[in-house]
Coordinates of C-alpha atoms in Angstrom, one line a residue:
X1 CA -16.1 20.9 -16.9
X2 CA -13.9 18.2 -15.4
X3 CA -11.7 15.7 -17.2
X4 CA -13.0 12.2 -16.6
X5 CA -10.9 9.1 -15.8
X6 CA -11.4 5.7 -14.3
X7 CA -8.7 6.1 -11.8
X8 CA -7.1 9.3 -10.4
X9 CA -3.9 8.7 -8.4
X10 CA -2.9 11.6 -6.1
X11 CA 0.9 11.5 -5.8
X12 CA 3.6 10.2 -8.1
X13 CA 6.0 8.4 -5.8
X14 CA 6.7 4.7 -6.0
X15 CA 3.2 3.9 -4.7
X16 CA 1.5 6.2 -7.2
X17 CA 3.6 5.0 -10.1
X18 CA 3.0 1.3 -9.4
X19 CA -0.8 2.1 -9.2
X20 CA -0.5 3.8 -12.6
X21 CA 1.2 0.7 -14.1
X22 CA -1.4 -1.7 -12.7
X23 CA -4.3 0.6 -13.4
X24 CA -3.4 1.3 -17.1
X25 CA -2.4 -2.3 -17.7
X26 CA -6.0 -3.2 -16.7
X27 CA -7.2 -1.0 -19.5
X28 CA -8.5 1.7 -17.1
X29 CA -8.0 5.3 -18.0
X30 CA -5.5 6.4 -15.3
X31 CA -3.9 9.7 -14.5
X32 CA -1.3 10.6 -11.8
X33 CA -1.4 14.1 -10.4
X34 CA 2.0 15.0 -9.0
X35 CA 3.5 18.3 -8.0
X36 CA 6.8 18.6 -9.9
X37 CA 8.7 15.6 -11.1
X38 CA 7.4 12.1 -10.2
X39 CA 9.3 10.0 -7.7
X40 CA 8.5 11.4 -4.3
X41 CA 11.1 10.9 -1.5
X42 CA 12.6 8.0 -3.4
X43 CA 13.7 10.4 -6.1
X44 CA 15.8 12.3 -3.5
X45 CA 17.5 9.1 -2.2
X46 CA 20.7 8.5 -4.1
X47 CA 21.7 5.1 -2.7
X48 CA 19.1 2.3 -2.8
X49 CA 20.7 -0.9 -1.5
X50 CA 17.7 -3.1 -0.8
X51 CA 15.4 -2.9 -3.8
X52 CA 15.2 -6.4 -5.3
X53 CA 17.0 -7.1 -8.5
X54 CA 19.9 -4.7 -7.9
X55 CA 22.5 -6.6 -5.8
X56 CA 25.0 -3.8 -6.3
X57 CA 22.4 -1.2 -5.5
X58 CA 20.7 1.4 -7.6
X59 CA 19.8 5.1 -7.4
X60 CA 16.5 6.5 -6.3
X61 CA 16.2 9.0 -9.2
X62 CA 17.1 6.3 -11.8
X63 CA 14.6 3.8 -10.4
X64 CA 11.8 6.4 -10.3
X65 CA 12.5 7.5 -13.8
X66 CA 12.2 3.9 -15.0
X67 CA 9.0 3.4 -13.1
X68 CA 7.5 6.6 -14.6
X69 CA 8.4 5.5 -18.1
X70 CA 7.0 2.1 -17.4
X71 CA 3.6 3.6 -16.3
X72 CA 3.6 5.9 -19.4
X73 CA 4.3 2.9 -21.7
X74 CA 1.0 1.4 -20.6
X75 CA -0.9 4.7 -21.2
X76 CA -0.8 6.4 -17.7
X77 CA -0.9 10.1 -17.9
X78 CA 1.5 11.8 -15.5
X79 CA 0.5 15.5 -15.0
X80 CA 2.4 18.2 -13.1
X81 CA -0.7 19.1 -11.1
X82 CA -0.9 19.7 -7.3
X83 CA -4.2 18.5 -5.8
X84 CA -5.6 21.0 -3.4
X85 CA -9.1 19.7 -2.7
X86 CA -11.0 16.5 -2.9
X87 CA -14.7 15.7 -3.1
X88 CA -14.9 12.0 -2.3
X89 CA -18.6 11.7 -1.6
X90 CA -20.9 10.0 -4.1
X91 CA -20.1 7.6 -7.0
X92 CA -18.0 10.2 -9.0
X93 CA -15.1 11.7 -7.1
X94 CA -13.6 15.1 -8.0
X95 CA -10.1 16.3 -7.5
X96 CA -9.4 20.0 -7.8
X97 CA -5.8 21.2 -8.5
X98 CA -3.9 24.4 -7.8
X99 CA -4.2 25.4 -11.5
X100 CA -7.9 25.5 -11.2
X101 CA -8.6 22.3 -13.1
X102 CA -11.0 19.6 -12.0
X103 CA -10.5 15.9 -12.6
X104 CA -13.3 13.3 -12.0
X105 CA -13.2 9.6 -11.6
X106 CA -14.9 6.6 -10.0
X107 CA -11.7 5.7 -8.2
X108 CA -9.2 7.8 -6.3
X109 CA -5.9 6.3 -5.0
X110 CA -4.3 8.5 -2.4
X111 CA -0.6 8.3 -2.5
X112 CA 0.5 11.8 -1.2
X113 CA 3.6 10.4 0.6
X114 CA 5.3 11.9 3.5
X115 CA 7.8 14.7 4.2
X116 CA 10.9 14.8 6.3
X117 CA 10.3 15.4 10.0
X118 CA 11.8 18.5 11.5
X119 CA 12.9 18.7 15.2
X120 CA 12.4 22.5 15.6
X121 CA 15.9 22.8 17.1
X122 CA 17.1 26.3 17.7
X123 CA 18.6 27.6 14.4
X124 CA 17.1 24.8 12.3
X125 CA 14.4 26.8 10.7
X126 CA 16.5 30.0 10.3
X127 CA 19.4 28.1 8.6
X128 CA 17.3 25.8 6.4
X129 CA 18.8 25.9 2.9
X130 CA 21.9 27.6 4.4
X131 CA 23.6 24.5 5.6
X132 CA 20.6 22.7 7.0
X133 CA 19.3 20.0 4.7
X134 CA 16.9 17.0 4.7
X135 CA 18.0 15.6 1.3
X136 CA 21.4 14.2 0.6
X137 CA 20.8 13.8 -3.1
X138 CA 19.8 17.4 -3.4
X139 CA 22.5 19.0 -1.4
X140 CA 25.5 16.7 -0.7
X141 CA 27.6 18.1 -3.6
X142 CA 27.4 21.6 -2.0
X143 CA 29.6 20.2 0.9
X144 CA 32.6 19.0 -1.2
X145 CA 35.6 18.7 1.1
X146 CA 33.7 20.2 4.0
X147 CA 32.6 18.8 7.3
X148 CA 28.9 17.9 8.0
X149 CA 26.8 16.5 10.8
X150 CA 24.1 13.9 10.3
X151 CA 21.2 13.6 12.8
X152 CA 19.6 10.2 13.0
X153 CA 20.7 6.5 13.0
X154 CA 18.0 4.6 11.1
X155 CA 18.4 3.0 7.7
X156 CA 17.8 6.3 5.8
X157 CA 20.3 8.3 8.0
X158 CA 23.1 5.8 7.7
X159 CA 22.7 5.1 4.0
X160 CA 22.5 8.8 3.2
X161 CA 25.5 9.5 5.5
X162 CA 27.5 7.1 3.4
X163 CA 26.4 8.8 0.2
X164 CA 27.4 12.2 1.6
X165 CA 31.0 10.8 2.2
X166 CA 31.4 10.8 -1.6
X167 CA 31.6 14.6 -1.3
X168 CA 32.3 15.7 2.3
X169 CA 35.6 15.6 4.0
X170 CA 34.0 14.1 7.2
X171 CA 30.5 13.1 8.2
X172 CA 29.8 13.1 12.0
X173 CA 26.7 11.1 13.0
X174 CA 25.0 12.1 16.2
X175 CA 23.6 9.0 17.9
X176 CA 21.3 9.0 20.9
X177 CA 22.3 5.4 21.9
X178 CA 25.3 3.9 23.6
X179 CA 28.4 3.3 21.5
X180 CA 27.9 0.7 18.7
X181 CA 24.1 0.7 18.9
X182 CA 22.3 1.9 15.8
X183 CA 18.7 1.6 14.6
X184 CA 19.6 0.7 11.0
X185 CA 20.0 -2.7 9.5
X186 CA 23.2 -4.6 10.2
X187 CA 24.6 -4.5 6.7
X188 CA 24.4 -0.7 6.6
X189 CA 25.9 -0.4 10.1
X190 CA 28.9 -2.6 9.1
X191 CA 29.6 -0.5 6.0
X192 CA 29.3 2.8 8.0
X193 CA 31.6 1.6 10.8
X194 CA 34.2 0.7 8.1
X195 CA 33.9 4.0 6.3
X196 CA 37.0 6.1 7.3
X197 CA 35.2 9.4 6.6
X198 CA 32.4 8.7 9.1
X199 CA 32.8 9.8 12.8
X200 CA 30.5 9.1 15.7
X201 CA 29.2 11.1 18.7
X202 CA 27.4 8.7 21.0
X203 CA 24.8 9.3 23.8
X204 CA 24.1 12.7 22.4
X205 CA 21.4 14.9 20.8
X206 CA 21.6 18.2 18.8
X207 CA 20.8 21.1 21.0
X208 CA 21.4 24.1 18.7
X209 CA 22.6 25.1 15.2
X210 CA 24.7 28.3 15.1
X211 CA 25.8 30.5 12.3
X212 CA 25.7 34.0 10.9
X213 CA 23.7 33.5 7.7
X214 CA 25.2 30.0 7.2
X215 CA 25.8 27.0 9.4
X216 CA 29.1 27.4 11.4
X217 CA 28.7 25.1 14.4
X218 CA 26.4 22.9 16.4
X219 CA 25.9 22.5 20.1
X220 CA 25.6 18.9 21.3
X221 CA 24.2 17.6 24.6
X222 CA 25.3 14.4 26.2
X223 CA 22.1 12.8 27.5
X224 CA 23.9 10.9 30.3
X225 CA 26.0 13.8 31.7
X226 CA 24.0 16.8 30.5
X227 CA 27.3 18.3 29.3
X228 CA 27.1 20.8 26.4
X229 CA 29.8 21.0 23.8
X230 CA 30.2 23.0 20.6
X231 CA 31.5 21.5 17.4
X232 CA 32.4 23.4 14.2
X233 CA 30.7 22.1 11.1
X234 CA 29.6 23.4 7.7
X235 CA 26.3 21.6 7.4
X236 CA 23.6 19.6 9.2
X237 CA 21.6 16.8 7.6
X238 CA 18.4 15.6 9.3
X239 CA 17.1 12.0 8.8
X240 CA 14.7 11.5 11.7
X241 CA 11.6 10.1 10.1
X242 CA 8.7 11.6 8.2
X243 CA 5.2 13.1 8.7
X244 CA 2.3 12.2 6.3
X245 CA 1.2 14.8 3.7
X246 CA -2.4 14.2 4.5
X247 CA -3.8 17.6 5.3
X248 CA -5.8 17.5 2.1
X249 CA -7.7 14.4 3.2
X250 CA -8.4 15.4 6.9
X251 CA -12.2 15.0 7.5
X252 CA -12.6 13.1 4.2
X253 CA -11.2 9.7 5.1
X254 CA -10.3 8.1 8.4
X255 CA -6.8 8.9 9.8
X256 CA -5.0 7.7 12.8
X257 CA -3.7 9.9 15.6
X258 CA -0.5 10.6 13.7
X259 CA -2.4 11.7 10.6
X260 CA -1.7 8.5 8.5
X261 CA -4.5 7.2 6.4
X262 CA -6.1 4.0 7.7
X263 CA -6.6 1.4 5.1
X264 CA -7.1 -2.4 5.1
X265 CA -5.0 -5.1 3.3
X266 CA -6.8 -4.2 0.1
X267 CA -5.8 -0.5 0.6
X268 CA -9.5 0.4 1.0
X269 CA -10.1 3.5 3.1
X270 CA -13.2 4.4 5.0
X271 CA -14.7 5.8 1.8
X272 CA -15.9 3.4 -0.9
X273 CA -13.9 3.8 -4.1
X274 CA -11.1 5.5 -2.3
X275 CA -7.8 3.7 -1.7
X276 CA -4.5 4.6 0.0
X277 CA -1.0 3.6 -0.8
X278 CA 2.6 4.3 0.2
X279 CA 4.2 6.3 3.1
X280 CA 1.0 8.2 3.9
X281 CA -0.8 5.0 4.9
X282 CA -0.7 3.6 8.4
X283 CA 1.6 0.6 8.0
X284 CA 4.5 -1.3 9.6
X285 CA 7.3 -0.6 7.0
X286 CA 7.9 2.4 4.8
X287 CA 10.2 1.5 2.0
X288 CA 10.2 1.9 -1.8
X289 CA 9.3 -1.8 -2.2
X290 CA 6.3 -1.7 0.2
X291 CA 5.1 1.6 -1.4
X292 CA 5.2 -0.1 -4.8
X293 CA 3.4 -3.1 -3.3
X294 CA 0.7 -0.8 -1.9
X295 CA 0.1 0.8 -5.3
X296 CA -0.2 -2.5 -7.1
X297 CA -2.7 -3.8 -4.6
X298 CA -4.7 -0.6 -4.6
X299 CA -5.0 -0.5 -8.4
X300 CA -5.9 -4.3 -8.5
X301 CA -8.5 -3.9 -5.8
X302 CA -9.9 -0.8 -7.6
X303 CA -10.3 -2.7 -10.8
X304 CA -12.2 -5.5 -9.0
X305 CA -14.3 -2.9 -7.3
X306 CA -15.3 -1.2 -10.6
X307 CA -16.1 -4.5 -12.2
X308 CA -18.2 -5.6 -9.2
X309 CA -20.0 -2.2 -9.0
X310 CA -20.6 -1.9 -12.7
X311 CA -21.7 -5.5 -13.0
X312 CA -24.2 -5.2 -10.2
X313 CA -25.5 -1.9 -11.5
X314 CA -26.2 -3.3 -15.0
X315 CA -27.5 -6.7 -13.9
X316 CA -29.6 -5.6 -11.0
X317 CA -30.1 -1.9 -10.3
X318 CA -30.8 -0.9 -13.9
X319 CA -33.2 -3.7 -14.6
X320 CA -36.9 -2.8 -14.9
X321 CA -38.4 -6.3 -14.1
X322 CA -38.1 -8.0 -10.7
X323 CA -34.6 -9.5 -10.0
X324 CA -33.7 -12.3 -7.6
X325 CA -30.1 -12.0 -6.4
X326 CA -29.0 -15.3 -5.0
X327 CA -25.9 -15.1 -2.7
X328 CA -24.1 -18.4 -2.6
X329 CA -20.6 -19.9 -1.9
X330 CA -19.1 -22.9 -3.5
X331 CA -18.1 -24.3 -0.1
X332 CA -21.7 -24.2 1.2
X333 CA -23.5 -27.1 -0.3
X334 CA -27.0 -25.9 0.7
X335 CA -26.4 -22.7 -1.3
X336 CA -25.6 -24.7 -4.5
X337 CA -28.8 -26.6 -4.1
X338 CA -30.7 -23.3 -3.5
X339 CA -29.4 -21.8 -6.7
X340 CA -30.4 -24.9 -8.6
X341 CA -33.9 -24.6 -7.2
X342 CA -34.1 -20.9 -8.1
X343 CA -33.1 -21.7 -11.6
X344 CA -36.0 -24.1 -12.0
X345 CA -38.4 -21.5 -10.6
X346 CA -37.2 -18.9 -13.2
X347 CA -37.5 -21.5 -16.0
X348 CA -41.2 -21.9 -15.0
X349 CA -41.9 -18.2 -14.8
X350 CA -40.1 -17.2 -18.0
X351 CA -39.1 -13.6 -18.8
X352 CA -41.1 -12.1 -15.9
X353 CA -38.2 -12.4 -13.5
X354 CA -34.4 -12.3 -13.7
X355 CA -32.0 -14.4 -11.6
X356 CA -28.5 -13.1 -10.8
X357 CA -26.1 -15.4 -8.9
X358 CA -23.5 -13.9 -6.7
X359 CA -20.5 -15.7 -5.2
X360 CA -20.0 -14.0 -1.9
X361 CA -16.2 -14.5 -2.2
X362 CA -16.0 -12.6 -5.5
X363 CA -18.7 -10.1 -4.5
X364 CA -17.8 -9.5 -0.9
X365 CA -18.5 -5.8 -1.0
X366 CA -22.0 -6.2 -2.4
X367 CA -22.8 -8.9 0.2
X368 CA -21.6 -6.7 3.0
X369 CA -23.5 -3.7 1.8
X370 CA -26.8 -5.5 1.8
X371 CA -26.1 -7.3 5.2
X372 CA -25.8 -10.8 3.9
X373 CA -24.7 -12.9 6.8
X374 CA -26.3 -16.3 6.0
X375 CA -25.7 -18.4 3.0
X376 CA -27.9 -19.0 1.0
X377 CA -29.8 -15.7 0.9
X378 CA -32.0 -14.2 -1.7
X379 CA -32.7 -10.5 -2.2
X380 CA -35.7 -9.4 -4.3
X381 CA -35.0 -6.2 -6.2
X382 CA -37.6 -4.1 -8.0
X383 CA -36.6 -0.9 -9.8
X384 CA -33.2 -0.8 -8.2
X385 CA -34.5 -1.2 -4.6
X386 CA -34.5 -4.1 -2.2
X387 CA -38.2 -5.2 -1.8
X388 CA -37.7 -8.4 0.2
X389 CA -35.2 -10.9 1.6
X390 CA -35.2 -14.6 2.4
X391 CA -32.3 -16.1 4.3
X392 CA -31.5 -19.8 4.8
X393 CA -34.0 -22.4 3.6
X394 CA -37.0 -21.4 1.5
X395 CA -39.8 -23.1 -0.5
X396 CA -40.9 -22.5 -4.0
X397 CA -44.2 -21.2 -2.7
X398 CA -42.4 -18.5 -0.6
X399 CA -40.3 -17.4 -3.6
X400 CA -43.3 -17.2 -6.0
X401 CA -45.3 -15.3 -3.4
X402 CA -42.6 -12.7 -3.1
X403 CA -42.4 -12.3 -6.9
X404 CA -46.2 -12.0 -7.3
X405 CA -46.2 -9.2 -4.7
X406 CA -43.6 -7.4 -6.8
X407 CA -45.4 -7.9 -10.1
X408 CA -48.5 -6.4 -8.5
X409 CA -46.7 -3.2 -7.6

């Protein structure tokens, strides 16, 4: 027996939490399935300098806690459940969790997030958790008054390096570029250059991490000269991008070559009723603000999808008598005249037939599903199935002829 919801959100980072807020606020029964505490990568980022509304910055954990409480205030359930399998075929989707429970819904929003990328440098795996870290918020305080190395020079690397300086004696950033060139934004770069605790090694990459049980030193390689040098350090922090946590959806929705979920501007995936949001989605910018935006769009689109599907089902597919579905658009004058003509025909025929008018802008999915390319078009349904179609101009005689053939079935 599975617990039934309107929306299941897989993942409780900023994308999943925003989806929860918008889903529940639309009066849809919404649950977020999240392994551990909600917040995703954002909950491990201490310094957030670019989230709107916080000119002096805010903290990732604080912002995520506030978002979780916001979602719960609207009725979103946030459960400590790890999704391990998905059945996305059919109208009802089923999500299975590690605990053995099953959750069913008409909508699934995939927001599994991404994980820090590893470089597989010699010593990296062996010394992970023993001086090698991928999370400044989690581990920076372990290095109080010690020396550490940061690998990476993008926004996350530079911002996290500055946070680490609150604890460490020195933070040496290894940069692959020429001196003064960083991949991060200019504001963060200026702050980092002005920080007396931050040191720089340019034109270099990390070759090896050494240590007997704990990190003791690193071997650096100058990419211009090929020269190797060893530097003593107590810790190594990696901030070199992420990989999507999408193994669970492989073969179930369309992914790109890097494993990110492909979704359109409405967050719709290749499977009807399944949406994607956040860092696991193929997108241009991965930030807390864009993740939250994705989640809001996904939940909004899902609500419209449910309304469209439920409305079409009740008005058309579950109706016993013949139904004429007229596809029109307010900007197409001929379609307005056609709808008026159909209304007059129905008035003459009485209760033997039903007319349903569909604005193709508001019901784009239904129009696409039934191959409506010309406006106006009329589909004739009988017992939930398409029996005939007329596109473009039509006469009263042609319409009545189609209806008579249906009534004779």
